[in-house]
Amino acid sequence: MLIIGQKSLLIELKTMNIKFGIIGCGNIGLRHAKHIYEHKEGTLANIYDLNFSRSSVISKEYSCRASEKFDDFLSSDLDIVNICTPNGLHAEHAIKCMNAGKHVLVEKPMALSSADCEKMIHTSLRTNKQLFVVKQNRHNPPVVALKEKIDNNQLGRIYSVIINCFWNRNENYYKSSSWKGSKDLDGGTLFTQFSHFIDILYYLFGDIKEVFGQIKNVSHDGLIEFEDTGFFNFQLENNSLGSLNYTTSAYKKNMEGSILVFAENATIKIGGQYLNTVEYQSLKGDKIILNNKSNKANDYGSYQGSMSNHDLVINNVINTLNGRESIMTNALEGMKVVNIIERMYASTKA
């Protein structure tokens, strides 16, 4: 309710219930479905998957419709479509949905090339439809706290940033999927496993320049069409030094996902397996600036992924479409992450 003027005129603000559709009913699609279903201002109206028998079972669980044909899905009454398909199909599906009059929330990575990201943005502008990108690690409590301190210049000048991503993705992970490990649909380890870490680098510290790297497939021969291990050195636009070290060949299980910051007034390490805990902090004046409050990781049974913050992503979508918030991660930021990954991979071919 709003009170306006001296006469205390009461005006009720109406909230629009957002009708969602989902394309792709794999692990991540099911996570989207759960959080939409549980949100009081969201309705899961329709889902689509190439495997109709799978989507029809899921539709019963979430009391929604399942379209057998994609054109039928596109013509249904939806406010927004969540794109949860293989990476290489994100651009195609997002563009078709916006052309059909739907807003779009696309899973990471936004696409597998900057050129495709540009096409998506052009379509968004032409159709006047919002284009959201899933970057749920921005909601991790340690990341939120560190972002605030950086924006308030409490760390002073940033000297260097070190990112370590040491995970395990085994034979079963790739053999149980029809697209993971494929260059055309997966894209590479930086796109599928570690694009969230590239996003946090950009979110906290800005763009990179003068990047040099090496990549190699050390333990996944015959399983993937790209690297499983890489090392990159770079400068940030503010001339700070940076490095990224990653692998999906950690023995048996995920080991670490961390960002270590050396700055004028502080040294801070956000770590754990998924960038979810504060492992070290030393700040000028001996003040504690970060806490260890965090959410659980996404659990997919045989493996775990990044933080389970998709409920916050869905909430931001609903609040944005109802005019209460702005987009947490917009399409330009999604494209920038893809561009950084492209430049990293290009540096290994020099």
Coordinates of C-alpha atoms in Angstrom, one line a residue:
M1 CA 0.0 0.0 0.0
L2 CA 1.1 3.6 -0.7
I3 CA 0.1 6.7 1.2
I4 CA -0.1 9.8 -1.1
G5 CA -0.7 13.4 -0.1
Q6 CA -2.3 14.8 3.0
K7 CA -5.6 12.9 2.6
S8 CA -3.7 9.6 3.0
L9 CA -5.1 8.1 -0.2
L10 CA -4.3 4.4 -0.2
I11 CA -3.4 2.8 -3.5
E12 CA -2.8 -0.9 -3.7
L13 CA 0.2 -2.0 -5.7
K14 CA -0.6 -5.1 -7.8
T15 CA 2.1 -7.7 -8.2
M16 CA 2.2 -9.6 -11.5
N17 CA 2.5 -13.4 -11.2
I18 CA 5.3 -14.4 -13.6
K19 CA 4.6 -17.3 -15.9
F20 CA 7.8 -19.3 -16.6
G21 CA 8.7 -21.8 -19.2
I22 CA 11.8 -24.0 -19.2
I23 CA 13.7 -25.4 -22.2
G24 CA 15.9 -28.4 -21.2
C25 CA 14.9 -30.7 -18.3
G26 CA 18.3 -31.9 -17.2
N27 CA 19.9 -31.4 -13.8
I28 CA 20.0 -27.6 -14.0
G29 CA 16.5 -27.4 -15.5
L30 CA 15.1 -29.3 -12.6
R31 CA 16.8 -26.9 -10.2
H32 CA 15.1 -24.0 -12.0
A33 CA 11.8 -25.8 -11.9
K34 CA 12.0 -26.4 -8.1
H35 CA 12.7 -22.7 -7.3
I36 CA 10.0 -21.4 -9.7
Y37 CA 7.5 -23.9 -8.2
E38 CA 8.3 -22.7 -4.7
H39 CA 8.1 -19.0 -5.4
K40 CA 4.8 -17.4 -4.4
E41 CA 5.0 -14.9 -7.3
G42 CA 6.1 -17.4 -10.0
T43 CA 4.2 -20.1 -11.9
L44 CA 5.9 -22.9 -13.9
A45 CA 3.5 -23.0 -16.9
N46 CA 5.2 -25.1 -19.5
I47 CA 8.4 -27.1 -20.1
Y48 CA 10.0 -28.6 -23.2
D49 CA 12.7 -31.2 -23.7
L50 CA 13.7 -33.3 -26.6
N51 CA 12.9 -36.3 -24.4
F52 CA 9.1 -35.9 -24.1
S53 CA 8.8 -38.9 -21.8
R54 CA 11.1 -37.2 -19.4
S55 CA 9.4 -33.8 -19.5
S56 CA 6.0 -35.3 -19.1
V57 CA 7.0 -37.0 -15.9
I58 CA 8.5 -33.8 -14.6
S59 CA 5.3 -31.9 -15.6
K60 CA 3.3 -34.1 -13.2
E61 CA 5.7 -33.4 -10.4
Y62 CA 5.4 -29.6 -10.8
S63 CA 1.8 -29.4 -12.0
C64 CA 2.6 -27.8 -15.3
R65 CA 2.2 -28.5 -19.0
A66 CA 4.8 -30.3 -21.1
S67 CA 4.9 -29.5 -24.8
E68 CA 5.9 -32.3 -27.2
K69 CA 6.7 -29.9 -30.0
F70 CA 9.0 -26.8 -29.7
D71 CA 6.7 -24.6 -31.8
D72 CA 3.8 -25.4 -29.5
F73 CA 6.0 -24.4 -26.5
L74 CA 6.9 -21.1 -28.2
S75 CA 3.2 -20.2 -28.8
S76 CA 2.1 -20.9 -25.2
D77 CA 1.3 -18.1 -22.8
L78 CA 4.6 -17.4 -21.0
D79 CA 6.3 -14.3 -19.7
I80 CA 9.8 -15.7 -19.6
V81 CA 11.6 -18.8 -20.7
N82 CA 14.6 -20.3 -18.8
I83 CA 17.2 -21.7 -21.3
C84 CA 18.7 -24.8 -19.7
T85 CA 19.9 -26.5 -22.8
P86 CA 23.5 -27.4 -23.8
N87 CA 25.8 -24.4 -24.1
G88 CA 26.1 -24.4 -27.8
L89 CA 22.3 -24.1 -28.2
H90 CA 21.8 -21.1 -25.8
A91 CA 21.9 -18.4 -28.5
E92 CA 19.6 -20.2 -30.9
H93 CA 17.0 -20.9 -28.2
A94 CA 17.2 -17.5 -26.6
I95 CA 16.7 -15.7 -29.9
K96 CA 13.7 -17.9 -30.9
C97 CA 12.1 -17.2 -27.5
M98 CA 12.6 -13.4 -27.7
N99 CA 11.3 -13.4 -31.2
A100 CA 8.2 -15.2 -29.9
G101 CA 7.6 -12.4 -27.4
K102 CA 9.2 -13.9 -24.3
H103 CA 11.7 -12.5 -21.9
V104 CA 14.7 -14.9 -21.4
L105 CA 16.8 -16.2 -18.6
V106 CA 19.8 -18.0 -20.0
E107 CA 22.1 -20.4 -18.0
K108 CA 25.8 -19.9 -18.0
P109 CA 27.6 -19.5 -20.3
M110 CA 25.5 -17.0 -22.1
A111 CA 26.8 -18.5 -25.4
L112 CA 30.0 -19.9 -26.9
S113 CA 31.1 -16.8 -28.8
S114 CA 30.9 -13.1 -28.5
A115 CA 29.3 -13.0 -31.9
D116 CA 26.4 -15.1 -30.7
C117 CA 26.1 -13.0 -27.6
E118 CA 25.8 -9.9 -29.8
K119 CA 23.0 -11.5 -31.8
M120 CA 21.2 -12.2 -28.6
I121 CA 21.6 -8.6 -27.4
H122 CA 20.4 -7.2 -30.7
T123 CA 17.3 -9.4 -30.6
S124 CA 16.6 -8.3 -27.0
L125 CA 16.8 -4.6 -28.1
R126 CA 14.7 -5.2 -31.2
T127 CA 12.0 -7.1 -29.4
N128 CA 12.1 -5.1 -26.2
K129 CA 12.5 -8.2 -24.2
Q130 CA 14.7 -8.6 -21.1
L131 CA 17.7 -10.9 -21.3
F132 CA 18.9 -12.2 -18.0
V133 CA 22.1 -14.4 -17.5
V134 CA 22.6 -16.8 -14.6
K135 CA 25.6 -16.0 -12.6
Q136 CA 24.5 -17.3 -9.2
N137 CA 28.0 -17.1 -7.5
R138 CA 27.5 -13.3 -7.3
H139 CA 25.1 -14.1 -4.5
N140 CA 27.7 -16.1 -2.4
P141 CA 27.8 -14.2 0.9
P142 CA 31.7 -13.9 0.9
V143 CA 31.5 -12.5 -2.6
V144 CA 28.8 -10.0 -1.7
A145 CA 30.8 -8.8 1.3
L146 CA 34.1 -8.5 -0.7
K147 CA 32.3 -6.6 -3.5
E148 CA 31.0 -4.1 -1.0
K149 CA 34.5 -3.5 0.5
I150 CA 36.1 -3.1 -3.0
D151 CA 33.4 -0.7 -4.1
N152 CA 34.0 1.3 -0.9
N153 CA 37.8 1.3 -1.5
Q154 CA 38.4 -0.3 1.9
L155 CA 41.1 -2.6 0.4
G156 CA 43.0 0.2 -1.2
R157 CA 45.0 -0.5 -4.4
I158 CA 44.7 -4.1 -5.6
Y159 CA 48.2 -5.6 -6.1
S160 CA 47.3 -9.0 -7.5
V161 CA 44.6 -11.6 -7.8
I162 CA 45.0 -15.4 -7.9
I163 CA 42.2 -17.8 -8.9
N164 CA 42.5 -21.5 -8.3
C165 CA 39.9 -24.0 -9.6
F166 CA 40.7 -27.6 -8.9
W167 CA 37.8 -29.9 -9.5
N168 CA 37.1 -33.5 -10.5
R169 CA 35.1 -34.5 -13.5
N170 CA 35.4 -38.3 -14.1
E171 CA 34.7 -40.7 -16.9
N172 CA 31.1 -41.3 -15.7
Y173 CA 30.4 -37.5 -15.8
Y174 CA 31.1 -37.3 -19.5
K175 CA 29.8 -40.7 -20.6
S176 CA 26.5 -40.1 -18.9
S177 CA 25.9 -37.0 -21.1
S178 CA 25.1 -36.7 -24.8
W179 CA 26.9 -33.3 -25.1
K180 CA 29.4 -32.7 -22.3
G181 CA 32.9 -32.9 -23.6
S182 CA 31.8 -31.9 -27.1
K183 CA 33.6 -28.8 -28.6
D184 CA 30.4 -27.6 -30.4
L185 CA 27.9 -28.1 -27.5
D186 CA 30.1 -27.9 -24.4
G187 CA 32.7 -25.5 -25.6
G188 CA 35.5 -26.1 -23.1
T189 CA 36.4 -26.3 -19.4
L190 CA 36.3 -22.6 -18.9
F191 CA 32.8 -22.3 -20.4
T192 CA 31.2 -25.2 -18.5
Q193 CA 33.0 -25.6 -15.2
F194 CA 34.7 -22.3 -14.5
S195 CA 32.9 -19.5 -16.3
H196 CA 31.4 -18.5 -12.9
F197 CA 35.0 -17.8 -11.6
I198 CA 35.7 -15.7 -14.7
D199 CA 32.5 -13.8 -14.0
I200 CA 33.5 -13.1 -10.4
L201 CA 36.9 -11.9 -11.5
Y202 CA 35.2 -9.5 -13.9
Y203 CA 32.5 -8.5 -11.3
L204 CA 35.0 -7.7 -8.6
F205 CA 38.1 -6.4 -10.5
G206 CA 37.1 -5.5 -14.1
D207 CA 38.4 -6.6 -17.5
I208 CA 41.7 -8.3 -18.2
K209 CA 44.5 -7.5 -20.8
E210 CA 47.8 -9.0 -22.0
V211 CA 46.8 -12.6 -21.2
F212 CA 49.1 -15.5 -21.8
G213 CA 48.2 -19.1 -21.2
Q214 CA 48.8 -22.8 -21.7
I215 CA 46.2 -25.6 -21.8
K216 CA 46.4 -29.4 -22.1
N217 CA 44.3 -32.5 -21.8
V218 CA 46.2 -34.5 -19.2
S219 CA 43.7 -37.2 -18.1
H220 CA 40.6 -37.2 -20.3
D221 CA 41.8 -38.6 -23.6
G222 CA 39.0 -40.0 -25.6
L223 CA 36.4 -38.4 -23.3
I224 CA 36.6 -34.7 -24.2
E225 CA 37.5 -32.6 -27.3
F226 CA 39.3 -29.9 -25.4
E227 CA 41.6 -29.3 -22.4
D228 CA 41.1 -30.4 -18.8
T229 CA 43.9 -28.3 -17.3
G230 CA 45.1 -24.7 -17.9
F231 CA 47.3 -21.9 -16.6
F232 CA 46.9 -18.2 -17.4
N233 CA 48.7 -15.0 -16.4
F234 CA 47.2 -11.6 -17.2
Q235 CA 47.0 -8.0 -16.2
L236 CA 43.8 -6.4 -15.1
E237 CA 42.7 -3.1 -16.7
N238 CA 43.9 -1.4 -13.5
N239 CA 47.4 -2.9 -14.1
S240 CA 47.2 -5.3 -11.2
L241 CA 48.6 -8.8 -11.9
G242 CA 46.5 -11.9 -12.1
S243 CA 46.6 -15.6 -12.6
L244 CA 44.1 -18.4 -13.2
N245 CA 45.1 -22.1 -12.5
Y246 CA 42.5 -24.8 -13.1
T247 CA 41.9 -28.5 -13.7
T248 CA 39.2 -31.1 -13.7
S249 CA 41.7 -33.8 -12.9
A250 CA 41.8 -33.4 -9.2
Y251 CA 42.0 -36.9 -7.7
K252 CA 38.6 -38.4 -6.8
K253 CA 36.7 -35.3 -5.8
N254 CA 36.6 -31.5 -6.0
M255 CA 39.4 -29.8 -4.1
E256 CA 39.2 -26.1 -4.3
G257 CA 37.6 -23.0 -5.9
S258 CA 39.2 -19.9 -4.6
I259 CA 40.2 -16.2 -5.2
L260 CA 43.2 -14.8 -3.3
V261 CA 43.5 -11.0 -3.2
F262 CA 46.6 -9.1 -2.2
A263 CA 45.8 -5.4 -1.7
E264 CA 47.2 -2.2 -0.1
N265 CA 45.2 -2.6 3.0
A266 CA 44.3 -6.3 3.1
T267 CA 45.0 -9.9 2.1
I268 CA 41.9 -12.0 1.7
K269 CA 41.2 -15.5 0.4
I270 CA 37.7 -16.7 -0.4
G271 CA 37.9 -20.5 -0.9
G272 CA 36.4 -23.8 0.0
Q273 CA 35.5 -26.1 -2.9
Y274 CA 33.1 -23.6 -4.5
L275 CA 34.1 -20.0 -3.5
N276 CA 31.9 -20.2 -0.5
T277 CA 34.1 -19.8 2.6
V278 CA 36.5 -17.2 4.0
E279 CA 39.8 -19.0 4.5
Y280 CA 42.1 -16.1 5.3
Q281 CA 41.7 -12.4 6.0
S282 CA 44.0 -9.7 7.3
L283 CA 42.8 -6.1 7.1
K284 CA 44.4 -2.8 8.2
G285 CA 43.2 -2.1 11.7
D286 CA 42.7 -5.8 12.4
K287 CA 39.0 -5.5 11.5
I288 CA 37.1 -8.6 10.4
I289 CA 35.3 -7.7 7.2
L290 CA 34.0 -11.0 5.9
N291 CA 32.0 -13.8 7.5
N292 CA 31.7 -17.5 6.6
K293 CA 27.9 -17.5 6.0
S294 CA 27.3 -19.5 2.9
N295 CA 24.8 -21.7 1.0
K296 CA 25.3 -25.3 0.0
A297 CA 26.7 -26.4 -3.3
N298 CA 24.5 -27.7 -6.1
D299 CA 24.4 -31.5 -5.6
Y300 CA 23.9 -33.6 -8.7
G301 CA 24.4 -37.0 -7.1
S302 CA 27.6 -38.1 -8.7
Y303 CA 29.2 -34.7 -8.6
Q304 CA 28.8 -31.2 -7.1
G305 CA 28.9 -27.8 -8.8
S306 CA 28.8 -24.1 -7.8
M307 CA 26.7 -22.6 -5.0
S308 CA 22.9 -23.3 -5.0
N309 CA 21.8 -19.7 -5.3
H310 CA 19.3 -20.3 -8.1
D311 CA 16.4 -19.3 -5.8
L312 CA 18.0 -15.8 -5.6
V313 CA 18.4 -15.7 -9.4
I314 CA 14.7 -16.5 -9.8
N315 CA 13.7 -14.0 -7.2
N316 CA 15.7 -11.3 -9.0
V317 CA 14.0 -12.1 -12.3
I318 CA 10.5 -11.9 -10.7
N319 CA 11.4 -8.6 -8.9
T320 CA 12.9 -7.1 -12.0
L321 CA 9.9 -7.9 -14.2
N322 CA 7.7 -6.5 -11.4
G323 CA 9.7 -3.3 -11.4
R324 CA 11.2 -3.7 -7.9
E325 CA 14.8 -4.5 -8.8
S326 CA 17.3 -4.2 -11.6
I327 CA 18.9 -7.2 -13.4
M328 CA 21.7 -8.8 -11.2
T329 CA 23.6 -9.9 -14.3
N330 CA 22.7 -8.3 -17.6
A331 CA 23.5 -9.4 -21.1
L332 CA 26.5 -7.1 -21.6
E333 CA 28.1 -8.6 -18.5
G334 CA 27.3 -12.1 -19.8
M335 CA 28.9 -11.3 -23.1
K336 CA 32.0 -9.8 -21.4
V337 CA 32.6 -13.1 -19.6
V338 CA 32.4 -15.0 -22.9
N339 CA 34.8 -12.5 -24.5
I340 CA 37.4 -13.0 -21.7
I341 CA 37.2 -16.8 -22.1
E342 CA 37.7 -16.4 -25.9
R343 CA 40.8 -14.2 -25.3
M344 CA 42.2 -16.7 -22.9
Y345 CA 41.8 -19.6 -25.3
A346 CA 43.2 -17.5 -28.1
S347 CA 46.3 -16.7 -26.1
T348 CA 47.2 -20.4 -26.0
K349 CA 47.5 -20.5 -29.8
A350 CA 50.0 -17.7 -30.2

